Tab-separated table of C-alpha atoms in Angstrom:
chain	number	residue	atom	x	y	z
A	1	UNK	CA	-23.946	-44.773	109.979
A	2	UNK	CA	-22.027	-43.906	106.482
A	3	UNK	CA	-23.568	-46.864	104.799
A	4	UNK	CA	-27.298	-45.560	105.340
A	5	UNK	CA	-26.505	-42.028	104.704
A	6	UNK	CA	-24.877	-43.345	101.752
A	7	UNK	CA	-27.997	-45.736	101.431
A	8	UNK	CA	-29.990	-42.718	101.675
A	9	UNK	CA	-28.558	-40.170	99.664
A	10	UNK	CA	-28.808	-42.728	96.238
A	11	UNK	CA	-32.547	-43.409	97.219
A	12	UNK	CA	-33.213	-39.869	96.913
A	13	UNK	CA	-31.401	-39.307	94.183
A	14	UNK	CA	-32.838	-41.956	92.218
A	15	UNK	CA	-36.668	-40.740	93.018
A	16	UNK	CA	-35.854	-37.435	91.888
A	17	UNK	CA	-34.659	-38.720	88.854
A	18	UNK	CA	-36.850	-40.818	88.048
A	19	UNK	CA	-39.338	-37.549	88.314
A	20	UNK	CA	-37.566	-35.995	85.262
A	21	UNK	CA	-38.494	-37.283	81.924
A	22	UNK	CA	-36.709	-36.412	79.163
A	23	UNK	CA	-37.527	-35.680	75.367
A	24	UNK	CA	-36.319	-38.882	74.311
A	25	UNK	CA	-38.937	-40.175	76.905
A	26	UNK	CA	-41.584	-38.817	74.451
A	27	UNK	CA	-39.705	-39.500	71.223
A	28	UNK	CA	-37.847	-36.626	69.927
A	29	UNK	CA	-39.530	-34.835	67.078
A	30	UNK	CA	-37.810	-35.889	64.286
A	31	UNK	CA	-35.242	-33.397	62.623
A	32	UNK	CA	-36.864	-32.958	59.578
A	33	UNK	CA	-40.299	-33.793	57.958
A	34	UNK	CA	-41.091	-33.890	54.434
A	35	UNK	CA	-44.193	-32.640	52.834
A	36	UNK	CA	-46.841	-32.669	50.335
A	37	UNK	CA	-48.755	-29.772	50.032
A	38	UNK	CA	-51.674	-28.827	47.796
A	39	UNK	CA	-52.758	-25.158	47.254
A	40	UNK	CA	-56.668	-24.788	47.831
A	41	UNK	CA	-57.258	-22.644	45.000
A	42	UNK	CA	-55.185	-21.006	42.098
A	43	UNK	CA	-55.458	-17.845	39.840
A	44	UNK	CA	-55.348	-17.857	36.107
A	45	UNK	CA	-52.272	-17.898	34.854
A	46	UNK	CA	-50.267	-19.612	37.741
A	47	UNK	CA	-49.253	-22.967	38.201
A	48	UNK	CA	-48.462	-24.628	41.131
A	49	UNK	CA	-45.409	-26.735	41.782
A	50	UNK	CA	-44.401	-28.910	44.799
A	51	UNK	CA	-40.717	-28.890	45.649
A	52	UNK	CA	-40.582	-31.789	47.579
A	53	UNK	CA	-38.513	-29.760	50.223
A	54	UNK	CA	-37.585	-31.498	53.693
A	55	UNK	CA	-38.634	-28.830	56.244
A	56	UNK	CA	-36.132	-28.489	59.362
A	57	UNK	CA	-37.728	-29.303	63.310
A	58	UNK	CA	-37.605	-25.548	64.445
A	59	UNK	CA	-39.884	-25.481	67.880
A	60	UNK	CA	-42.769	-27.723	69.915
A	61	UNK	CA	-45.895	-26.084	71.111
A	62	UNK	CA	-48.314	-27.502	74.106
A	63	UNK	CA	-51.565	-27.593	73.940
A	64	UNK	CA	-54.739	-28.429	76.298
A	65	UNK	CA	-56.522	-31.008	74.256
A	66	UNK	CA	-55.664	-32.269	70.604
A	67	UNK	CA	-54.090	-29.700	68.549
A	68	UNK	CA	-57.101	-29.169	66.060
A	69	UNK	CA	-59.096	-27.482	69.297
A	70	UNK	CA	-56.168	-24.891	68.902
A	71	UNK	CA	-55.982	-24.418	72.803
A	72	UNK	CA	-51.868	-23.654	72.437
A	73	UNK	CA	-50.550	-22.755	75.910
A	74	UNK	CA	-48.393	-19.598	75.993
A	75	UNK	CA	-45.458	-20.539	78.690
A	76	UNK	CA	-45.875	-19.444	82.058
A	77	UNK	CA	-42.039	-18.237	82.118
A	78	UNK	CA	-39.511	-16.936	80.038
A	79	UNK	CA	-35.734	-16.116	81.076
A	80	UNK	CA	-32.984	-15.333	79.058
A	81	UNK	CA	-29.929	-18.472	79.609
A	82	UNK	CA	-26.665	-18.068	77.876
A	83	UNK	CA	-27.280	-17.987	74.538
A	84	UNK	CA	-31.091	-18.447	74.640
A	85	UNK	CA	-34.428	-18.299	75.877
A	86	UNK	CA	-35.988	-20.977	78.619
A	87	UNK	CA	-39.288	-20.833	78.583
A	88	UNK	CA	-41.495	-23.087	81.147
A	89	UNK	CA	-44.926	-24.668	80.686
A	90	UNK	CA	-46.688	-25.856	83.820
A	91	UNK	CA	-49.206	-28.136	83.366
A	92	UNK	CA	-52.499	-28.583	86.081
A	93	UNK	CA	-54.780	-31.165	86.856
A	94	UNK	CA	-57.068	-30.878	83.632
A	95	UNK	CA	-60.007	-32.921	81.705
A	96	UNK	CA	-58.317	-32.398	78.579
A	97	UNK	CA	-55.503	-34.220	77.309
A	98	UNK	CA	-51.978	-32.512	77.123
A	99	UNK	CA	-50.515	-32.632	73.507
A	100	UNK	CA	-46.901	-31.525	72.005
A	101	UNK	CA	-46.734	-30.619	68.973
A	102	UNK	CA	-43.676	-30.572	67.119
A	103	UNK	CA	-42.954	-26.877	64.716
A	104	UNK	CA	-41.522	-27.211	61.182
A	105	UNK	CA	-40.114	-24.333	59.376
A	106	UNK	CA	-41.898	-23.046	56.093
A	107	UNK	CA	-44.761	-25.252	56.491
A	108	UNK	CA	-48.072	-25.120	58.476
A	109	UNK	CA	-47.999	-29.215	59.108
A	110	UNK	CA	-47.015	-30.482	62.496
A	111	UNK	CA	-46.445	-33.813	63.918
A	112	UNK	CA	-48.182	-33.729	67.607
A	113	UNK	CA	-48.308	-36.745	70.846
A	114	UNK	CA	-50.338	-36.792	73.860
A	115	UNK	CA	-47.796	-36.313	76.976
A	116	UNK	CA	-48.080	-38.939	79.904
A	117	UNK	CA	-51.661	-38.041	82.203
A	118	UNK	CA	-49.366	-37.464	85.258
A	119	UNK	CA	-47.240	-34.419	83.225
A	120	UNK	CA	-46.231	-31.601	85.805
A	121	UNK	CA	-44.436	-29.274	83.205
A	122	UNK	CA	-41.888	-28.659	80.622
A	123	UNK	CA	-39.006	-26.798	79.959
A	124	UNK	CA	-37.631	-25.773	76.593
A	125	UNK	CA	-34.372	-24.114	75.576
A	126	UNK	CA	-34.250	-21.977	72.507
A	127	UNK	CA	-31.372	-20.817	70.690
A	128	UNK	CA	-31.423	-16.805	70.950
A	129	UNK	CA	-29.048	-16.601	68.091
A	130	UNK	CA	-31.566	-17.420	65.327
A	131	UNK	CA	-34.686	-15.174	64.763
A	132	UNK	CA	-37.188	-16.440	65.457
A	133	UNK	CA	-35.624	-18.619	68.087
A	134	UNK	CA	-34.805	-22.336	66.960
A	135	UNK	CA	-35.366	-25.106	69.873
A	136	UNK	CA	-31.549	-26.436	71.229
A	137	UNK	CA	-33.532	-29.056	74.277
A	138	UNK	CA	-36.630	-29.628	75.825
A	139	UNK	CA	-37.905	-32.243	78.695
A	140	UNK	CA	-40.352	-32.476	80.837
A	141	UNK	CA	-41.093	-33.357	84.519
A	142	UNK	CA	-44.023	-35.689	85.946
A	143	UNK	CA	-45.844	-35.355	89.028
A	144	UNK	CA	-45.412	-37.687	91.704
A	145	UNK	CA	-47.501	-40.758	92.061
């Protein structure tokens, strides 16, 4: 009797983790991104320079379809944590695709992914202490099959 609720208890365990998918699931966005902007136009009298700057990962947006469509999903919760914001994206049955998008400060380039078809939501975890809020974690859940 203690070896199948034993026998039990792991199987259900392991199918609820194996529910949860993490960042690293989806490769993290890497910390840092470096780019090479050009200015569309220019005034007399200026010049333009590129500093060659490595911008810092900051946040990660979803969106319903490929990022250029600019359908970005507002979360569907926000509550304060301990020293942040977690803010929840749930994700329904759709004909579009799912993207993430990963945010870079100072720059209007982003890096973005399709998530897995079967993606149930996402939670992220911001760090209140920084204004705006800088991304600590994020990962994601899929739906049963």
């Amino acid at each position: 009797m203690k070896n199948t609720i034993s026998n039990t208890l792991l199987i259900t365990i392991t199918s609820l983790m194996t529910n949860v998918a993490c960042a690293s699931d989806f490769q993290q966005c890497p910390l840092e991104l470096l780019v090479n902007q050009t200015a569309q136009s220019t005034m007399s009298d200026w010049k333009i320079f590129n500093s060659d700057e490595k911008h810092p990962y900051v946040g990660i947006s979803f969106s319903e379809g490929s990022p250029d469509k600019k359908m970005i999903l507002a979360p569907d919760k926000e509550k304060k944590v301990k020293g942040g914001v977690l803010a929840t994206w749930h994700f329904p049955t759709s004909a579009e695709e799912y993207w993430a998008s990963c945010l870079y400060a100072e720059t209007s380039v982003t890096i973005a992914r399709r998530l897995p078809s079967n993606i149930q939501s996402c939670a992220v975890e911001y760090d209140g202490r920084s204004s705006p809020p800088i991304i600590k974690n994020w990962h994601c859940t899929l739906q049963k099959k």
